[in-house]
Short mmCIF file of C-alpha atoms and ligand atoms in Angstrom, two decimals:
data_model
loop_
_atom_site.label_atom_id
_atom_site.label_comp_id
_atom_site.label_asym_id
_atom_site.label_seq_id
_atom_site.Cartn_x
_atom_site.Cartn_y
_atom_site.Cartn_z
CA MET A 1 113.59 127.51 79.95
CA GLU A 2 115.67 124.03 81.52
CA ILE A 3 115.13 123.92 85.37
CA PRO A 4 118.38 124.12 87.31
CA LEU A 5 120.25 121.19 89.02
CA GLN A 6 120.17 121.53 91.46
CA MET A 7 116.61 122.60 92.11
CA SER A 8 115.47 119.36 90.95
CA VAL A 9 114.81 115.70 93.07
CA ARG A 10 117.40 113.12 91.18
CA PHE A 11 116.54 109.75 92.36
CA TYR A 12 119.50 106.20 91.24
CA ASN A 13 118.16 103.92 88.88
CA THR A 14 118.18 100.57 89.81
CA LEU A 15 118.45 99.18 85.72
CA THR A 16 120.57 101.74 84.57
CA HIS A 17 122.83 103.09 87.35
CA GLN A 18 123.14 106.39 87.22
CA VAL A 19 121.81 108.94 89.01
CA GLU A 20 118.57 111.30 86.91
CA THR A 21 116.66 113.78 87.34
CA PHE A 22 112.53 113.14 88.10
CA THR A 23 109.99 113.72 85.75
CA PRO A 24 107.35 112.11 85.43
CA GLN A 25 105.81 111.13 82.17
CA ASP A 26 102.62 113.32 81.76
CA GLY A 27 104.72 115.90 84.25
CA LYS A 28 102.25 116.35 86.65
CA THR A 29 101.56 112.65 88.12
CA VAL A 30 104.12 110.90 89.07
CA LYS A 31 101.96 106.57 88.43
CA MET A 32 104.38 104.86 90.59
CA TYR A 33 103.59 100.96 91.45
CA THR A 34 105.65 99.18 95.07
CA CYS A 35 105.52 95.47 95.98
CA GLY A 36 102.86 95.06 98.95
CA PRO A 37 104.30 92.61 101.98
CA THR A 38 103.04 89.32 101.23
CA VAL A 39 101.06 88.54 104.46
CA TYR A 40 102.16 85.33 106.41
CA ASN A 41 102.91 86.97 109.41
CA TYR A 42 103.75 89.69 110.60
CA VAL A 43 106.36 92.24 109.01
CA HIS A 44 109.18 92.46 111.02
CA ILE A 45 111.11 96.58 111.06
CA GLY A 46 113.12 95.24 107.63
CA ASN A 47 110.15 95.12 106.13
CA LEU A 48 108.67 98.84 107.51
CA ARG A 49 112.80 100.36 106.67
CA THR A 50 111.20 99.80 103.07
CA PHE A 51 107.93 100.98 103.76
CA THR A 52 109.04 103.99 105.31
CA PHE A 53 111.44 104.89 102.42
CA GLN A 54 108.13 104.49 100.47
CA ASP A 55 106.52 106.76 102.74
CA ILE A 56 109.06 109.66 102.49
CA LEU A 57 109.42 109.25 98.66
CA ARG A 58 105.82 109.73 98.46
CA ARG A 59 105.74 112.68 100.74
CA TRP A 60 108.71 113.54 98.88
CA LEU A 61 108.04 114.62 95.70
CA ARG A 62 104.77 115.70 96.91
CA TYR A 63 105.90 118.50 98.01
CA ARG A 64 107.71 118.67 95.23
CA GLY A 65 105.15 118.96 93.11
CA TYR A 66 103.02 116.73 91.74
CA THR A 67 100.23 114.33 92.54
CA MET A 68 100.54 110.60 93.70
CA MET A 69 99.09 107.96 92.09
CA HIS A 70 100.91 104.98 94.01
CA VAL A 71 99.47 102.09 93.86
CA MET A 72 100.47 98.41 96.21
CA ASN A 73 100.00 94.81 96.48
CA ILE A 74 99.00 92.06 98.98
CA THR A 75 101.05 89.80 98.04
CA ASP A 76 97.25 87.28 99.22
CA VAL A 77 98.93 83.85 98.01
CA GLU A 78 101.93 81.83 97.36
CA ASP A 79 104.16 79.84 98.31
CA LYS A 80 104.50 79.90 101.93
CA ILE A 81 100.59 81.47 102.42
CA ILE A 82 99.74 78.17 101.73
CA ARG A 83 102.50 76.00 102.83
CA ASN A 84 100.74 78.31 106.05
CA ALA A 85 97.14 77.85 105.49
CA MET A 86 97.24 74.59 105.01
CA GLU A 87 98.21 73.86 107.85
CA LYS A 88 97.08 74.69 110.13
CA GLY A 89 93.63 73.89 107.76
CA MET A 90 92.42 77.25 106.92
CA SER A 91 90.73 78.84 103.64
CA ILE A 92 93.57 81.57 102.18
CA VAL A 93 91.21 84.85 103.56
CA ASP A 94 91.14 83.64 106.66
CA TYR A 95 94.58 82.84 106.70
CA THR A 96 95.99 86.16 105.92
CA ARG A 97 93.34 88.59 106.44
CA PRO A 98 94.89 89.07 109.99
CA TYR A 99 98.06 89.87 108.48
CA GLU A 100 96.78 92.46 105.60
CA VAL A 101 94.90 94.58 108.68
CA ALA A 102 98.35 94.45 110.45
CA PHE A 103 100.28 95.08 108.34
CA LEU A 104 97.94 98.42 107.11
CA GLU A 105 97.43 99.03 111.26
CA ASP A 106 101.71 99.11 111.05
CA MET A 107 101.95 101.60 108.22
CA ALA A 108 99.67 103.61 110.48
CA THR A 109 101.68 103.29 113.31
CA LEU A 110 104.78 104.37 112.16
CA ARG A 111 102.84 107.68 110.49
CA MET A 112 103.15 106.54 106.73
CA GLU A 113 100.52 107.49 103.86
CA GLN A 114 98.40 105.00 102.76
CA PRO A 115 98.91 104.14 99.14
CA GLU A 116 95.93 105.86 96.58
CA LYS A 117 94.90 102.08 96.21
CA ILE A 118 95.55 99.49 97.31
CA VAL A 119 95.13 95.92 96.02
CA ARG A 120 94.81 92.26 96.95
CA ALA A 121 96.42 89.69 94.47
CA THR A 122 93.28 87.53 95.05
CA GLU A 123 91.26 89.99 92.84
CA HIS A 124 93.02 89.83 90.35
CA ILE A 125 93.25 86.08 88.68
CA ASN A 126 91.45 87.17 85.78
CA GLU A 127 94.05 89.88 84.69
CA MET A 128 96.59 87.41 85.62
CA VAL A 129 94.90 85.39 83.21
CA GLU A 130 94.77 87.44 80.38
CA GLY A 131 98.29 88.59 80.65
CA ILE A 132 99.31 84.90 81.06
CA GLN A 133 97.18 84.03 77.58
CA THR A 134 98.88 87.16 76.52
CA LEU A 135 102.69 86.33 76.51
CA ALA A 136 101.00 82.72 75.47
CA LYS A 137 100.45 84.20 72.52
CA ASN A 138 103.39 86.24 71.68
CA GLY A 139 105.10 83.34 71.93
CA TYR A 140 106.81 83.53 75.39
CA THR A 141 105.40 80.69 77.09
CA TYR A 142 105.86 77.62 77.48
CA GLN A 143 103.52 73.98 78.86
CA SER A 144 104.73 70.93 81.49
CA ASP A 145 102.30 68.68 82.81
CA GLY A 146 99.53 71.44 82.86
CA SER A 147 101.70 74.76 84.50
CA VAL A 148 102.86 77.21 82.17
CA TYR A 149 106.02 78.53 82.32
CA TYR A 150 108.08 81.68 80.73
CA ARG A 151 111.03 80.41 78.22
CA ILE A 152 113.14 83.62 79.17
CA SER A 153 114.91 82.42 75.58
CA GLN A 154 113.10 84.17 74.40
CA PHE A 155 112.15 87.49 75.74
CA ARG A 156 115.76 89.77 74.34
CA ASP A 157 116.57 91.85 77.38
CA TYR A 158 115.98 89.25 79.76
CA GLY A 159 118.74 90.86 82.83
CA LYS A 160 119.05 93.93 82.01
CA LEU A 161 117.57 95.80 85.70
CA SER A 162 119.58 92.54 87.66
CA HIS A 163 122.78 92.73 85.70
CA ILE A 164 123.18 88.99 85.24
CA ASP A 165 124.93 86.72 82.49
CA LEU A 166 122.52 83.99 80.71
CA ALA A 167 125.49 82.58 79.57
CA GLY A 168 124.43 79.33 81.41
CA ASN A 169 121.79 79.85 81.39
CA LYS A 170 120.18 75.96 80.41
CA ALA A 171 117.43 75.89 78.12
CA GLY A 172 114.34 74.26 79.47
CA ALA A 173 115.50 74.21 82.22
CA ARG A 174 113.05 75.47 85.21
CA VAL A 175 111.31 76.41 88.31
CA ASP A 176 108.46 76.04 89.47
CA VAL A 177 109.32 78.31 93.75
CA ASP A 178 107.73 81.54 94.07
CA GLU A 179 111.35 82.14 95.37
CA TYR A 180 115.68 81.44 93.32
CA ASP A 181 118.59 82.68 93.64
CA LYS A 182 120.55 85.14 90.31
CA ASP A 183 123.21 81.68 90.03
CA ASP A 184 119.86 80.19 89.67
CA ALA A 185 118.74 82.13 86.57
CA ARG A 186 115.70 79.37 84.54
CA ASP A 187 112.05 79.77 82.82
CA PHE A 188 110.26 80.28 85.51
CA VAL A 189 106.49 79.64 86.16
CA LEU A 190 104.07 82.12 85.71
CA TRP A 191 100.59 79.36 86.37
CA LYS A 192 100.85 76.52 88.34
CA SER A 193 98.85 73.72 87.27
CA ARG A 194 95.99 72.52 90.88
CA LYS A 195 98.36 70.20 92.60
CA GLY A 196 97.15 67.56 95.59
CA ASP A 197 94.94 69.90 98.18
CA GLU A 198 96.25 72.96 97.10
CA PRO A 199 93.44 77.03 96.99
CA PHE A 200 92.62 77.18 93.06
CA TRP A 201 90.77 78.80 89.85
CA ASP A 202 88.24 77.30 88.00
CA THR A 203 90.42 79.60 84.30
CA PRO A 204 90.69 79.37 80.55
CA LEU A 205 94.08 77.65 81.69
CA GLY A 206 93.04 74.86 83.82
CA LEU A 207 92.10 74.52 86.92
CA GLY A 208 95.49 75.91 89.41
CA ARG A 209 96.65 79.06 90.87
CA PRO A 210 99.45 82.06 89.77
CA GLY A 211 102.69 82.33 90.19
CA TRP A 212 103.77 84.91 92.84
CA HIS A 213 105.49 87.02 89.71
CA ILE A 214 102.84 87.49 87.35
CA GLU A 215 100.51 89.23 90.32
CA CYS A 216 102.32 92.69 90.46
CA SER A 217 102.92 92.91 86.85
CA ALA A 218 99.06 92.49 85.99
CA MET A 219 98.29 95.04 88.86
CA SER A 220 100.50 97.58 88.09
CA MET A 221 99.96 97.75 84.86
CA LYS A 222 95.59 97.62 85.89
CA TYR A 223 96.21 100.44 87.75
CA LEU A 224 99.12 101.72 86.06
CA GLY A 225 99.04 100.94 82.26
CA ALA A 226 102.04 99.73 80.21
CA THR A 227 104.09 102.05 80.87
CA LEU A 228 105.43 103.27 85.12
CA ASP A 229 107.43 106.88 86.61
CA ILE A 230 108.72 105.03 89.55
CA HIS A 231 108.04 100.84 90.99
CA THR A 232 109.85 100.58 94.41
CA GLY A 233 111.23 97.56 96.01
CA GLY A 234 113.71 96.11 98.81
CA VAL A 235 116.88 95.67 97.31
CA ASP A 236 116.61 92.15 97.44
CA LEU A 237 113.58 92.04 94.57
CA ALA A 238 115.40 93.36 92.27
CA PHE A 239 115.80 89.63 91.59
CA PRO A 240 114.15 87.65 90.25
CA HIS A 241 110.85 89.42 91.09
CA HIS A 242 111.68 92.35 89.57
CA GLU A 243 113.45 90.86 86.83
CA ASN A 244 110.44 88.18 85.85
CA GLU A 245 108.55 91.71 85.92
CA ILE A 246 110.33 93.49 83.31
CA ALA A 247 109.44 89.67 80.82
CA GLN A 248 106.64 88.88 81.43
CA SER A 249 104.82 93.84 81.23
CA GLU A 250 107.53 93.38 78.22
CA GLY A 251 106.62 89.97 76.41
CA ILE A 252 102.37 91.73 76.94
CA THR A 253 102.82 95.12 76.10
CA GLY A 254 106.09 95.85 74.64
CA GLN A 255 106.80 98.97 75.64
CA PRO A 256 109.62 99.43 78.10
CA PHE A 257 107.42 98.43 81.71
CA VAL A 258 109.01 100.77 84.82
CA ARG A 259 111.55 104.35 84.11
CA TYR A 260 112.92 104.97 87.32
CA TRP A 261 113.55 101.84 89.38
CA LEU A 262 114.95 102.14 92.84
CA HIS A 263 115.73 99.74 95.15
CA ALA A 264 115.85 100.30 99.54
CA GLU A 265 118.96 98.46 101.11
CA HIS A 266 118.24 95.63 104.17
CA LEU A 267 117.95 96.77 107.56
CA MET A 268 121.20 94.00 109.22
CA VAL A 269 121.66 93.06 112.37
CA GLU A 270 124.59 92.50 113.61
CA GLY A 271 125.87 92.13 109.24
CA GLN A 272 123.14 89.57 108.45
CA LYS A 273 119.93 91.07 106.67
CA MET A 274 116.77 91.19 109.18
CA SER A 275 115.29 88.43 107.74
CA LYS A 276 112.24 85.75 109.15
CA SER A 277 114.06 82.73 107.59
CA PHE A 278 117.49 84.17 109.60
CA GLY A 279 115.27 84.66 112.68
CA ASN A 280 116.89 87.37 113.61
CA PHE A 281 114.30 89.52 113.61
CA TYR A 282 111.84 92.56 115.25
CA THR A 283 108.27 93.27 114.83
CA LEU A 284 106.99 96.57 115.44
CA ARG A 285 104.99 95.02 117.98
CA ASP A 286 108.09 93.62 119.40
CA LEU A 287 109.49 97.45 119.77
CA VAL A 288 106.50 98.89 121.38
CA ALA A 289 105.63 96.44 123.77
CA MET A 290 109.41 96.93 124.81
CA GLY A 291 108.82 100.47 125.11
CA TYR A 292 110.08 102.18 121.90
CA THR A 293 107.68 104.61 120.87
CA PRO A 294 106.42 104.34 117.30
CA ASP A 295 108.19 107.92 116.13
CA VAL A 296 111.78 106.33 118.02
CA ILE A 297 111.09 104.05 115.17
CA ARG A 298 110.32 105.81 112.91
CA TYR A 299 114.00 107.61 112.78
CA GLN A 300 115.99 105.44 113.33
CA LEU A 301 113.95 103.37 109.63
CA THR A 302 114.38 106.72 108.30
CA HIS A 303 117.56 108.64 109.27
CA VAL A 304 120.17 106.47 107.23
CA PRO A 305 119.72 107.16 103.41
CA TYR A 306 117.58 104.15 102.23
CA ARG A 307 120.39 102.89 99.82
CA ASN A 308 122.68 102.39 102.92
CA LYS A 309 122.88 99.45 104.59
CA LEU A 310 121.00 100.08 107.72
CA ASN A 311 122.33 98.67 110.79
CA PHE A 312 120.12 98.01 113.57
CA THR A 313 120.96 97.99 116.99
CA PHE A 314 118.81 99.67 120.66
CA ASP A 315 121.76 101.48 121.11
CA GLY A 316 120.79 102.95 117.69
CA LEU A 317 117.09 103.79 119.01
CA LYS A 318 118.80 105.33 122.03
CA ALA A 319 121.18 107.82 120.28
CA ALA A 320 117.06 107.95 117.59
CA ALA A 321 114.98 108.91 121.00
CA THR A 322 119.19 111.23 121.83
CA ALA A 323 118.37 113.53 118.36
CA LEU A 324 113.99 113.54 119.28
CA ASP A 325 114.55 115.23 122.63
CA ARG A 326 117.34 117.34 120.28
CA LEU A 327 114.49 118.28 118.42
CA ARG A 328 111.50 119.08 120.49
CA ASN A 329 113.37 120.55 123.09
CA VAL A 330 114.15 123.25 120.79
CA LYS A 331 111.41 123.69 119.27
CA LEU A 332 109.40 124.04 123.52
CA ARG A 333 111.94 126.78 123.16
CA LEU A 334 110.31 128.56 120.84
CA GLU A 335 107.29 128.42 121.33
CA THR A 336 107.80 129.66 125.33
CA THR A 337 110.34 131.67 126.09
CA ARG A 338 109.80 135.61 125.63
CA PHE A 339 112.40 137.04 123.02
CA ALA A 340 113.11 140.29 122.81
CA ASP A 341 111.13 142.68 120.00
CA GLY A 342 112.65 142.63 116.65
CA SER A 343 114.49 139.84 114.53
CA SER A 344 118.22 139.61 113.04
CA PRO A 345 119.22 139.40 109.95
CA ASP A 346 121.70 136.41 111.35
CA GLN A 347 118.71 134.34 112.02
CA THR A 348 116.67 134.73 109.12
CA GLU A 349 119.46 133.65 106.91
CA ALA A 350 120.23 131.04 108.88
CA ALA A 351 116.25 129.82 108.49
CA ARG A 352 117.40 129.98 104.55
CA LYS A 353 120.31 128.63 104.70
CA ALA A 354 118.76 125.63 106.57
CA SER A 355 115.92 124.99 104.90
CA GLU A 356 118.20 125.32 101.54
CA ALA A 357 120.58 122.56 102.77
CA PHE A 358 117.86 120.67 103.04
CA ASP A 359 115.64 120.29 100.62
CA ALA A 360 119.33 120.40 98.21
CA ALA A 361 119.97 116.55 100.09
CA MET A 362 116.34 115.94 99.73
CA ASP A 363 116.32 115.98 96.12
CA ASP A 364 120.04 114.26 96.49
CA ASP A 365 117.98 110.80 95.83
CA LEU A 366 116.38 110.89 99.29
CA ASN A 367 119.38 111.63 101.78
CA THR A 368 118.05 112.05 104.84
CA ALA A 369 121.04 111.66 106.84
CA GLY A 370 121.91 115.34 105.18
CA ALA A 371 119.36 116.54 105.41
CA LEU A 372 119.27 115.15 109.85
CA GLY A 373 122.03 117.12 109.40
CA ALA A 374 120.71 120.62 108.14
CA ILE A 375 118.71 120.38 110.37
CA PHE A 376 120.32 119.88 113.54
CA GLU A 377 122.66 122.57 112.96
CA PHE A 378 119.90 124.82 112.05
CA VAL A 379 119.15 124.05 115.95
CA ARG A 380 123.29 125.08 116.98
CA GLU A 381 122.69 127.68 116.11
CA ALA A 382 119.40 128.42 117.38
CA ASN A 383 119.59 127.29 120.69
CA THR A 384 123.61 129.36 120.92
CA ALA A 385 121.88 132.44 119.91
CA ILE A 386 119.03 131.67 122.11
CA ASP A 387 121.09 131.99 124.74
CA HIS A 388 123.59 134.99 123.76
CA GLY A 389 121.09 136.53 123.50
CA THR A 390 120.88 137.62 119.85
CA PHE A 391 117.63 134.80 118.80
CA LEU A 392 114.12 137.73 118.78
CA ALA A 393 110.73 137.40 118.21
CA GLY A 394 110.59 137.65 115.15
CA ASP A 395 113.03 134.88 114.67
CA VAL A 396 109.94 132.38 115.76
CA GLN A 397 108.25 132.05 113.02
CA PRO A 398 110.80 132.05 110.49
CA ALA A 399 113.32 129.39 112.97
CA LEU A 400 109.60 126.46 113.57
CA THR A 401 107.81 126.77 110.03
CA VAL A 402 111.81 125.01 109.28
CA LEU A 403 111.25 122.47 111.80
CA ALA A 404 107.56 122.20 110.16
CA HIS A 405 109.24 121.27 107.19
CA PHE A 406 111.05 118.97 108.78
CA ASP A 407 108.90 117.52 110.02
CA SER A 408 106.10 117.45 107.15
CA ILE A 409 108.77 114.37 105.62
CA PHE A 410 110.37 112.67 109.05
CA GLN A 411 107.14 112.62 110.26
CA VAL A 412 108.47 112.57 113.83
CA LEU A 413 107.71 115.04 115.72
CA ALA A 414 104.70 115.07 117.70
CA PRO A 415 105.03 113.42 120.37
CA ALA A 416 103.43 109.50 120.47
CA THR A 417 100.46 109.45 122.91
CA ALA A 418 100.27 106.28 123.87
CA ALA A 419 102.45 104.21 122.12
CA GLY A 420 100.97 102.90 118.37
CA SER A 421 97.94 105.56 118.87
CA ILE A 422 97.14 106.97 114.81
CA SER A 423 97.80 110.37 115.29
CA ASP A 424 93.75 112.44 113.88
CA SER A 425 95.61 113.14 109.88
CA ASP A 426 95.65 108.90 110.25
CA VAL A 427 92.27 109.30 111.01
CA GLU A 428 90.61 111.49 109.08
CA ALA A 429 92.32 109.55 105.51
CA LEU A 430 91.04 106.31 107.58
CA ILE A 431 87.47 107.72 107.21
CA ALA A 432 87.42 109.47 104.35
CA GLU A 433 88.74 106.22 102.30
CA ARG A 434 85.99 103.90 105.20
CA ALA A 435 83.41 107.14 102.81
CA ALA A 436 84.59 105.81 99.29
CA ALA A 437 83.60 102.24 100.17
CA LYS A 438 80.41 103.13 101.40
CA LYS A 439 79.96 105.00 97.73
CA ALA A 440 80.99 102.47 96.47
CA LYS A 441 78.50 100.13 97.88
CA ASN A 442 82.15 97.65 98.91
CA PHE A 443 80.65 97.39 103.10
CA LYS A 444 83.25 95.19 104.32
CA ARG A 445 85.99 97.50 103.64
CA SER A 446 84.42 99.75 105.61
CA ASP A 447 82.72 97.52 108.23
CA GLU A 448 86.90 96.93 108.23
CA ILE A 449 88.02 100.37 108.95
CA ARG A 450 85.34 100.96 111.08
CA ALA A 451 86.86 97.55 113.54
CA GLN A 452 90.55 99.10 112.58
CA LEU A 453 89.60 102.57 114.44
CA LEU A 454 88.06 101.07 117.16
CA GLU A 455 90.99 98.68 118.09
CA GLN A 456 93.05 102.17 118.05
CA GLY A 457 90.36 103.35 120.11
CA VAL A 458 88.93 105.87 117.87
CA ILE A 459 84.81 105.70 118.61
CA LEU A 460 82.85 107.15 114.35
CA GLU A 461 79.46 107.63 114.13
CA ASP A 462 77.39 108.11 111.42
CA THR A 463 75.55 111.73 111.67
CA LYS A 464 73.16 113.15 109.36
CA ASP A 465 75.59 115.85 108.77
CA GLY A 466 78.46 112.72 108.61
CA VAL A 467 80.76 111.45 110.51
CA ARG A 468 81.88 112.20 113.89
CA TRP A 469 84.74 110.73 115.98
CA LYS A 470 86.00 110.83 119.61
CA ARG A 471 89.59 108.92 120.91
CA LYS A 472 87.75 106.75 123.53
P1 LIG B 1 107.95 90.47 101.37
O1 LIG B 1 106.86 90.91 102.31
O2 LIG B 1 109.03 89.26 101.78
O3 LIG B 1 107.47 90.63 100.17
O4 LIG B 1 108.39 92.33 102.20
C1 LIG B 1 108.36 93.49 101.72
C2 LIG B 1 108.68 94.33 100.98
O5 LIG B 1 110.11 94.27 102.13
C3 LIG B 1 110.15 94.20 99.97
O6 LIG B 1 110.44 95.39 99.32
C4 LIG B 1 111.18 93.21 100.65
O7 LIG B 1 112.12 93.43 99.42
C5 LIG B 1 111.25 94.41 101.98
N1 LIG B 1 112.69 93.61 102.74
C6 LIG B 1 112.94 92.46 102.99
N2 LIG B 1 113.59 92.22 103.92
C7 LIG B 1 114.35 93.38 104.27
C8 LIG B 1 114.88 94.00 105.33
N3 LIG B 1 115.61 93.33 106.05
N4 LIG B 1 115.58 95.51 105.60
C9 LIG B 1 114.94 96.14 104.40
N5 LIG B 1 114.20 95.85 103.14
C10 LIG B 1 113.14 94.44 103.70
ZN1 LIG B 2 106.02 92.28 93.05
#
């Protein structure tokens, strides 16, 4: 039986420029890859907008009955990292690890689920080298000064994601830097030969380090296979990073790399993209220190659909706090008012309609604004009915269920107990991850998790019956 369109999840696919019905390849498990942060500093809330979008996406796909196999990388080797680590006279690991830990903390603070797998670039150098060797065998590379480049004229589909015109592209012109603009589409570097005192790896390709783009092809395909269901990132990554990922991955396997490309629009400040290089950014820690709570920040980052630009303002944060208060107040009212017995058909119908409208909006390319609209409409009607005494005791549970369904995706109603405090479910998730790490004898990771929890005020106690935990 065909699924009615309004019941199915639909996404805008950057590759086809169309909204398409989504189904994973095997009908059950969503193989999804997310370009993770470059850990050369704290992430800013622009970065976190893209990561909260991915969290909403995961939660919605799970609600729709799919299992997630979601992989996110940590970019812990690239130009900026090497520059900064060398300036400070530190190793890459010593320089990047605190920022990686801080990023995972920020995710937990914003109530994001952890992807099923988080992987570091520096731990996949072999896979990258093997990928480059296959590309060489397949005729896509050439060497210059000991570095290896991808010859983009060799890949017929180059430009298919970002729809760039390669007419003016000069054969043999190449770039060594990890980031460059669309009007500078050129052969890009896969392997950089050792330069000066830069960190390097000794590999069959010679002494050197990988370019940025190859890491995501190597890691995504290692854990998810040749063809992924979904690949996400911010719009700025579509070119050159994702275009190059396609050229590499399809050049290696000869198979389609990604079925659905989803890109989140930017968080803006006064008409400009929030960015480290413009200096117009706030970290989550900045805002929390100013007294804004993570639930309010999460609401602010998610209330505009991911494909629209979102303007960051402090007035916007205050409006988010007011909106949240309204939702919490009605919840409290429902929980504490003594209503007359019975239930009213109007309220039953209103709850049903609200859930349906919420689901329809979310199915429609994660239209979070539409979904919130349905919830606020429902809240307005419920408040009016309570004022008029037409809301009855039997109407309470269906109304609370509507709110709980909303919150299972948005994750904003539980008040922040202390700024930045971690939720019980996130504590449990980290404890489970720690147990798995211990079982795999990865004691470094299990110690990291204990330390991370301690920093968030959670104390673990290993007992013979398992792990107990309490808050400080
Ligand atoms: P980076 O650490 O620079 O690789 O960025 C991590 C993620 O944040 C990527 O998916 C970027 O596309 C995304 N990103 C960067 N700036 C912004 C912004 N102002 N708004 C939304 N997402 C952004
Ligand atoms: Zn990537």
